[in-house]
mmCIF file of C-alpha atoms in Angstrom:
data_model
loop_
_atom_site.group_PDB
_atom_site.id
_atom_site.type_symbol
_atom_site.label_atom_id
_atom_site.label_comp_id
_atom_site.label_asym_id
_atom_site.label_seq_id
_atom_site.Cartn_x
_atom_site.Cartn_y
_atom_site.Cartn_z
ATOM 1 C CA UNK Q 1 12.889 -9.131 -12.872
ATOM 2 C CA UNK Q 2 12.420 -12.388 -11.001
ATOM 3 C CA UNK Q 3 13.814 -10.937 -7.908
ATOM 4 C CA UNK Q 4 11.616 -7.948 -8.091
ATOM 5 C CA UNK Q 5 8.478 -9.882 -8.564
ATOM 6 C CA UNK Q 6 9.344 -12.183 -5.786
ATOM 7 C CA UNK Q 7 9.809 -9.142 -3.147
ATOM 8 C CA UNK Q 8 6.482 -7.685 -4.173
ATOM 9 C CA UNK Q 9 5.030 -10.837 -3.725
ATOM 10 C CA UNK Q 10 6.448 -10.992 -0.140
ATOM 11 C CA UNK Q 11 5.299 -7.581 0.365
ATOM 12 C CA UNK Q 12 1.583 -8.301 -0.663
ATOM 13 C CA UNK Q 13 1.528 -11.070 1.630
ATOM 14 C CA UNK Q 14 2.881 -8.914 4.545
ATOM 15 C CA UNK Q 15 0.222 -6.205 3.789
ATOM 16 C CA UNK Q 16 -2.705 -8.865 3.745
ATOM 17 C CA UNK Q 17 -1.630 -9.577 7.206
ATOM 18 C CA UNK Q 18 -2.582 -5.966 8.231
ATOM 19 C CA UNK Q 19 -6.088 -7.389 7.843
ATOM 20 C CA UNK Q 20 -5.503 -10.762 9.218
ATOM 21 C CA UNK Q 21 -5.646 -12.562 5.946
ATOM 22 C CA UNK Q 22 -4.389 -16.463 6.377
ATOM 23 C CA UNK Q 23 -4.392 -16.756 2.676
ATOM 24 C CA UNK Q 24 -4.061 -14.107 0.056
ATOM 25 C CA UNK Q 25 -7.224 -12.234 -0.865
ATOM 26 C CA UNK Q 26 -7.563 -11.970 -4.795
ATOM 27 C CA UNK Q 27 -8.243 -8.504 -6.129
ATOM 28 C CA UNK Q 28 -11.883 -7.479 -5.844
ATOM 29 C CA UNK Q 29 -12.844 -5.169 -8.563
ATOM 30 C CA UNK Q 30 -15.142 -1.909 -7.603
ATOM 31 C CA UNK Q 31 -18.759 -2.813 -6.737
ATOM 32 C CA UNK Q 32 -20.430 -0.301 -9.306
ATOM 33 C CA UNK Q 33 -23.249 -0.079 -6.683
ATOM 34 C CA UNK Q 34 -20.812 2.074 -4.571
ATOM 35 C CA UNK Q 35 -21.254 4.963 -6.880
ATOM 36 C CA UNK Q 36 -24.990 4.972 -6.641
ATOM 37 C CA UNK Q 37 -25.176 4.807 -2.772
ATOM 38 C CA UNK Q 38 -24.481 8.477 -2.324
ATOM 39 C CA UNK Q 39 -26.746 8.678 0.977
ATOM 40 C CA UNK Q 40 -23.865 6.510 2.671
ATOM 41 C CA UNK Q 41 -21.494 8.116 4.950
ATOM 42 C CA UNK Q 42 -17.826 6.957 4.105
ATOM 43 C CA UNK Q 43 -14.963 6.779 6.691
ATOM 44 C CA UNK Q 44 -11.476 6.927 5.346
ATOM 45 C CA UNK Q 45 -8.450 5.803 7.299
ATOM 46 C CA UNK Q 46 -4.656 5.426 6.794
ATOM 47 C CA UNK Q 47 -2.212 3.346 8.294
ATOM 48 C CA UNK Q 48 1.347 4.138 9.584
ATOM 49 C CA UNK Q 49 3.970 4.601 6.798
ATOM 50 C CA UNK Q 50 6.859 2.562 7.016
ATOM 51 C CA UNK Q 51 10.025 4.219 7.113
ATOM 52 C CA UNK Q 52 12.056 3.254 3.492
ATOM 53 C CA UNK Q 53 14.267 0.404 4.068
ATOM 54 C CA UNK Q 54 16.265 -1.907 2.123
ATOM 55 C CA UNK Q 55 14.689 -5.359 1.453
ATOM 56 C CA UNK Q 56 16.649 -8.661 0.447
ATOM 57 C CA UNK Q 57 15.030 -11.501 -1.003
ATOM 58 C CA UNK Q 58 16.048 -14.960 -2.086
ATOM 59 C CA UNK Q 59 17.987 -17.861 -0.666
ATOM 60 C CA UNK Q 60 20.369 -16.591 1.932
ATOM 61 C CA UNK Q 61 21.651 -18.293 5.431
ATOM 62 C CA UNK Q 62 22.323 -16.552 8.383
ATOM 63 C CA UNK Q 63 25.857 -15.613 7.405
ATOM 64 C CA UNK Q 64 24.596 -14.558 3.772
ATOM 65 C CA UNK Q 65 22.425 -12.095 5.338
ATOM 66 C CA UNK Q 66 24.963 -10.841 7.610
ATOM 67 C CA UNK Q 67 27.515 -10.222 4.875
ATOM 68 C CA UNK Q 68 24.689 -8.976 2.264
ATOM 69 C CA UNK Q 69 23.887 -6.204 4.857
ATOM 70 C CA UNK Q 70 27.277 -5.240 5.412
ATOM 71 C CA UNK Q 71 27.967 -4.860 1.747
ATOM 72 C CA UNK Q 72 24.795 -2.859 1.451
ATOM 73 C CA UNK Q 73 25.551 -0.454 4.385
ATOM 74 C CA UNK Q 74 26.141 2.464 2.222
ATOM 75 C CA UNK Q 75 22.958 1.814 0.344
ATOM 76 C CA UNK Q 76 21.106 1.518 3.491
ATOM 77 C CA UNK Q 77 22.097 4.681 5.049
ATOM 78 C CA UNK Q 78 21.056 6.508 1.849
ATOM 79 C CA UNK Q 79 17.653 4.644 1.349
ATOM 80 C CA UNK Q 80 17.019 5.459 5.226
ATOM 81 C CA UNK Q 81 17.262 8.948 4.486
ATOM 82 C CA UNK Q 82 14.497 9.090 1.794
ATOM 83 C CA UNK Q 83 11.067 10.454 2.558
ATOM 84 C CA UNK Q 84 7.958 8.893 1.629
ATOM 85 C CA UNK Q 85 5.778 10.960 4.139
ATOM 86 C CA UNK Q 86 3.982 12.614 1.331
ATOM 87 C CA UNK Q 87 1.755 9.390 1.272
ATOM 88 C CA UNK Q 88 0.151 10.805 4.276
ATOM 89 C CA UNK Q 89 -1.706 13.265 2.163
ATOM 90 C CA UNK Q 90 -3.435 10.331 0.440
ATOM 91 C CA UNK Q 91 -6.315 10.264 2.964
ATOM 92 C CA UNK Q 92 -7.163 13.873 2.381
ATOM 93 C CA UNK Q 93 -6.923 13.526 -1.535
ATOM 94 C CA UNK Q 94 -9.316 10.592 -1.505
ATOM 95 C CA UNK Q 95 -11.751 12.636 0.794
ATOM 96 C CA UNK Q 96 -11.760 15.706 -1.584
ATOM 97 C CA UNK Q 97 -12.389 13.341 -4.590
ATOM 98 C CA UNK Q 98 -15.230 11.498 -2.806
ATOM 99 C CA UNK Q 99 -16.716 14.765 -1.547
ATOM 100 C CA UNK Q 100 -16.542 16.363 -5.316
ATOM 101 C CA UNK Q 101 -18.686 13.611 -6.248
ATOM 102 C CA UNK Q 102 -21.361 14.380 -3.370
ATOM 103 C CA UNK Q 103 -20.285 12.018 -0.656
ATOM 104 C CA UNK Q 104 -20.410 12.830 3.001
ATOM 105 C CA UNK Q 105 -17.003 11.713 4.307
ATOM 106 C CA UNK Q 106 -15.276 11.446 7.631
ATOM 107 C CA UNK Q 107 -11.269 11.100 8.223
ATOM 108 C CA UNK Q 108 -10.650 8.562 10.981
ATOM 109 C CA UNK Q 109 -7.972 9.031 13.231
ATOM 110 C CA UNK Q 110 -4.451 8.527 11.666
ATOM 111 C CA UNK Q 111 -2.267 6.465 11.638
ATOM 112 C CA UNK Q 112 -4.927 3.683 11.754
ATOM 113 C CA UNK Q 113 -4.551 0.639 13.888
ATOM 114 C CA UNK Q 114 -6.103 -2.887 13.432
ATOM 115 C CA UNK Q 115 -5.297 -4.161 16.849
ATOM 116 C CA UNK Q 116 -8.767 -3.710 18.419
ATOM 117 C CA UNK Q 117 -10.660 -5.487 15.545
ATOM 118 C CA UNK Q 118 -11.487 -9.232 16.192
ATOM 119 C CA UNK Q 119 -10.935 -11.586 13.625
ATOM 120 C CA UNK Q 120 -14.181 -12.701 11.251
ATOM 121 C CA UNK Q 121 -14.811 -16.154 9.810
ATOM 122 C CA UNK Q 122 -12.439 -16.419 6.707
ATOM 123 C CA UNK Q 123 -14.342 -16.020 3.521
ATOM 124 C CA UNK Q 124 -12.802 -14.798 0.329
ATOM 125 C CA UNK Q 125 -14.624 -11.619 -0.426
ATOM 126 C CA UNK Q 126 -14.959 -10.235 3.135
ATOM 127 C CA UNK Q 127 -12.590 -8.854 5.281
ATOM 128 C CA UNK Q 128 -10.685 -10.948 7.657
ATOM 129 C CA UNK Q 129 -11.227 -8.633 10.584
ATOM 130 C CA UNK Q 130 -14.495 -7.733 11.840
ATOM 131 C CA UNK Q 131 -14.677 -3.987 10.842
ATOM 132 C CA UNK Q 132 -18.616 -3.563 11.303
ATOM 133 C CA UNK Q 133 -18.277 -2.030 14.973
ATOM 134 C CA UNK Q 134 -16.933 1.001 13.118
ATOM 135 C CA UNK Q 135 -20.608 1.578 11.661
ATOM 136 C CA UNK Q 136 -21.854 2.545 15.328
ATOM 137 C CA UNK Q 137 -18.356 3.879 16.721
ATOM 138 C CA UNK Q 138 -17.846 6.340 13.839
ATOM 139 C CA UNK Q 139 -21.320 6.749 12.444
ATOM 140 C CA UNK Q 140 -20.288 5.710 8.828
ATOM 141 C CA UNK Q 141 -21.529 2.932 6.419
ATOM 142 C CA UNK Q 142 -18.402 1.928 4.651
ATOM 143 C CA UNK Q 143 -14.792 2.645 5.252
ATOM 144 C CA UNK Q 144 -12.046 2.991 2.672
ATOM 145 C CA UNK Q 145 -8.581 1.742 4.123
ATOM 146 C CA UNK Q 146 -5.405 2.885 2.920
ATOM 147 C CA UNK Q 147 -2.687 0.442 3.771
ATOM 148 C CA UNK Q 148 0.881 1.528 3.199
ATOM 149 C CA UNK Q 149 3.567 -1.203 2.849
ATOM 150 C CA UNK Q 150 7.155 -1.571 2.366
ATOM 151 C CA UNK Q 151 8.761 1.080 0.517
ATOM 152 C CA UNK Q 152 12.424 1.713 -0.455
ATOM 153 C CA UNK Q 153 14.534 -0.861 -2.392
ATOM 154 C CA UNK Q 154 14.473 -4.564 -3.175
ATOM 155 C CA UNK Q 155 17.388 -6.895 -4.339
ATOM 156 C CA UNK Q 156 17.377 -10.590 -4.561
ATOM 157 C CA UNK Q 157 20.580 -12.580 -3.993
ATOM 158 C CA UNK Q 158 21.424 -16.146 -4.036
ATOM 159 C CA UNK Q 159 23.641 -16.908 -0.928
ATOM 160 C CA UNK Q 160 25.933 -14.106 -1.003
ATOM 161 C CA UNK Q 161 25.654 -13.389 -4.562
ATOM 162 C CA UNK Q 162 23.541 -10.716 -5.789
ATOM 163 C CA UNK Q 163 20.997 -11.872 -8.507
ATOM 164 C CA UNK Q 164 19.448 -8.364 -9.787
ATOM 165 C CA UNK Q 165 20.223 -4.639 -9.170
ATOM 166 C CA UNK Q 166 18.661 -2.757 -6.252
ATOM 167 C CA UNK Q 167 15.085 -1.552 -7.453
ATOM 168 C CA UNK Q 168 13.138 1.029 -5.926
ATOM 169 C CA UNK Q 169 9.599 -0.002 -4.697
ATOM 170 C CA UNK Q 170 6.498 1.326 -3.126
ATOM 171 C CA UNK Q 171 3.828 -0.914 -2.038
ATOM 172 C CA UNK Q 172 0.173 -0.487 -0.848
ATOM 173 C CA UNK Q 173 -3.410 -1.997 -0.687
ATOM 174 C CA UNK Q 174 -6.586 0.077 -1.015
ATOM 175 C CA UNK Q 175 -9.776 -1.559 0.474
ATOM 176 C CA UNK Q 176 -13.166 -0.465 0.693
ATOM 177 C CA UNK Q 177 -15.622 -2.552 3.400
ATOM 178 C CA UNK Q 178 -19.257 -2.558 3.621
ATOM 179 C CA UNK Q 179 -19.819 -2.261 7.358
ATOM 180 C CA UNK Q 180 -23.193 -3.656 7.329
ATOM 181 C CA UNK Q 181 -21.904 -7.344 6.681
ATOM 182 C CA UNK Q 182 -18.100 -6.912 6.250
ATOM 183 C CA UNK Q 183 -18.027 -7.334 2.421
ATOM 184 C CA UNK Q 184 -15.216 -6.258 0.295
ATOM 185 C CA UNK Q 185 -16.560 -3.600 -2.110
ATOM 186 C CA UNK Q 186 -13.065 -3.039 -3.250
ATOM 187 C CA UNK Q 187 -9.733 -4.563 -2.613
ATOM 188 C CA UNK Q 188 -6.611 -3.845 -4.584
ATOM 189 C CA UNK Q 189 -2.952 -4.388 -4.019
ATOM 190 C CA UNK Q 190 -0.535 -2.218 -5.576
ATOM 191 C CA UNK Q 191 3.039 -2.317 -6.204
ATOM 192 C CA UNK Q 192 5.376 0.085 -8.348
ATOM 193 C CA UNK Q 193 8.860 -0.677 -8.882
ATOM 194 C CA UNK Q 194 11.457 1.304 -10.826
ATOM 195 C CA UNK Q 195 15.034 0.565 -11.818
ATOM 196 C CA UNK Q 196 17.587 3.486 -11.858
ATOM 197 C CA UNK Q 197 18.215 5.171 -15.215
ATOM 198 C CA UNK Q 198 21.718 4.898 -15.797
ATOM 199 C CA UNK Q 199 24.116 3.414 -13.045
ATOM 200 C CA UNK Q 200 22.753 2.800 -9.933
ATOM 201 C CA UNK Q 201 25.894 2.383 -7.887
ATOM 202 C CA UNK Q 202 26.982 5.895 -7.527
ATOM 203 C CA UNK Q 203 27.741 6.194 -3.713
ATOM 204 C CA UNK Q 204 27.195 7.895 -1.465
ATOM 205 C CA UNK Q 205 24.400 9.955 -2.844
ATOM 206 C CA UNK Q 206 22.918 7.140 -5.251
ATOM 207 C CA UNK Q 207 21.322 9.864 -7.263
ATOM 208 C CA UNK Q 208 19.725 7.691 -10.209
ATOM 209 C CA UNK Q 209 18.424 5.177 -7.501
ATOM 210 C CA UNK Q 210 16.828 8.045 -5.549
ATOM 211 C CA UNK Q 211 15.262 9.726 -8.484
ATOM 212 C CA UNK Q 212 13.859 6.182 -9.146
ATOM 213 C CA UNK Q 213 12.246 6.024 -5.726
ATOM 214 C CA UNK Q 214 10.544 9.363 -5.995
ATOM 215 C CA UNK Q 215 9.136 8.646 -9.424
ATOM 216 C CA UNK Q 216 7.920 5.289 -7.987
ATOM 217 C CA UNK Q 217 6.437 7.339 -5.266
ATOM 218 C CA UNK Q 218 4.490 9.633 -7.402
ATOM 219 C CA UNK Q 219 3.327 6.931 -9.692
ATOM 220 C CA UNK Q 220 1.905 4.813 -6.730
ATOM 221 C CA UNK Q 221 0.101 7.777 -5.593
ATOM 222 C CA UNK Q 222 -1.501 8.534 -8.673
ATOM 223 C CA UNK Q 223 -2.386 4.736 -9.189
ATOM 224 C CA UNK Q 224 -3.974 4.745 -5.866
ATOM 225 C CA UNK Q 225 -6.007 7.720 -6.644
ATOM 226 C CA UNK Q 226 -7.245 6.684 -9.942
ATOM 227 C CA UNK Q 227 -10.557 4.872 -8.778
ATOM 228 C CA UNK Q 228 -11.578 7.907 -6.847
ATOM 229 C CA UNK Q 229 -10.867 10.323 -9.859
ATOM 230 C CA UNK Q 230 -13.921 12.246 -11.351
ATOM 231 C CA UNK Q 231 -13.029 11.075 -14.770
ATOM 232 C CA UNK Q 232 -13.511 7.270 -13.662
ATOM 233 C CA UNK Q 233 -16.870 8.038 -12.187
ATOM 234 C CA UNK Q 234 -18.398 10.113 -15.040
ATOM 235 C CA UNK Q 235 -19.341 6.925 -16.907
ATOM 236 C CA UNK Q 236 -20.618 4.915 -13.836
#
């Protein structure tokens, strides 16, 4: 499990970089005022979905990496054939949940790109990129950002020696930003990992690991949507 935790930590740092974070932003619980401000118009954006890939973590030199990649070539070929494009539907699903609660929403162009935003002053609890221009550009008051990260498998190594089995993984971050002041209304990194049920090394199809990936994909989607579900709002 150590290799899994390490791999996910690296992923979350990479995801934080999407918003320009120099240091990791701790999770921010949902500001309950969000549910009371139904007069606000909410934009929903989603980032590009990275293709499934094989991640190798741990202490490895250049030769180690080359050898490990060669040894994993069969798995890599299979992982790269996996399909994570179902995640594109998250933008519409979040919109539908908010519309059902009486909010006015606007789907922003997808996949969303952060390159045009300037860096903001670094403050915990605030976005590191200045998202406030979206208020005038898109006619919205808040923006929900669905940031999709590394997905596929992760495995840890010490040199050329594997120290874990490959494990499927899906990572993402959900962020809600108040466009009046760039404040984080909600910020939640999410990582789902699943080991193969049974033998993982059944090349060339790797059925158990493949099945674990699609289960992780579905679990990650459900967890991302959970804060927007009606039953979560009924007691707010």
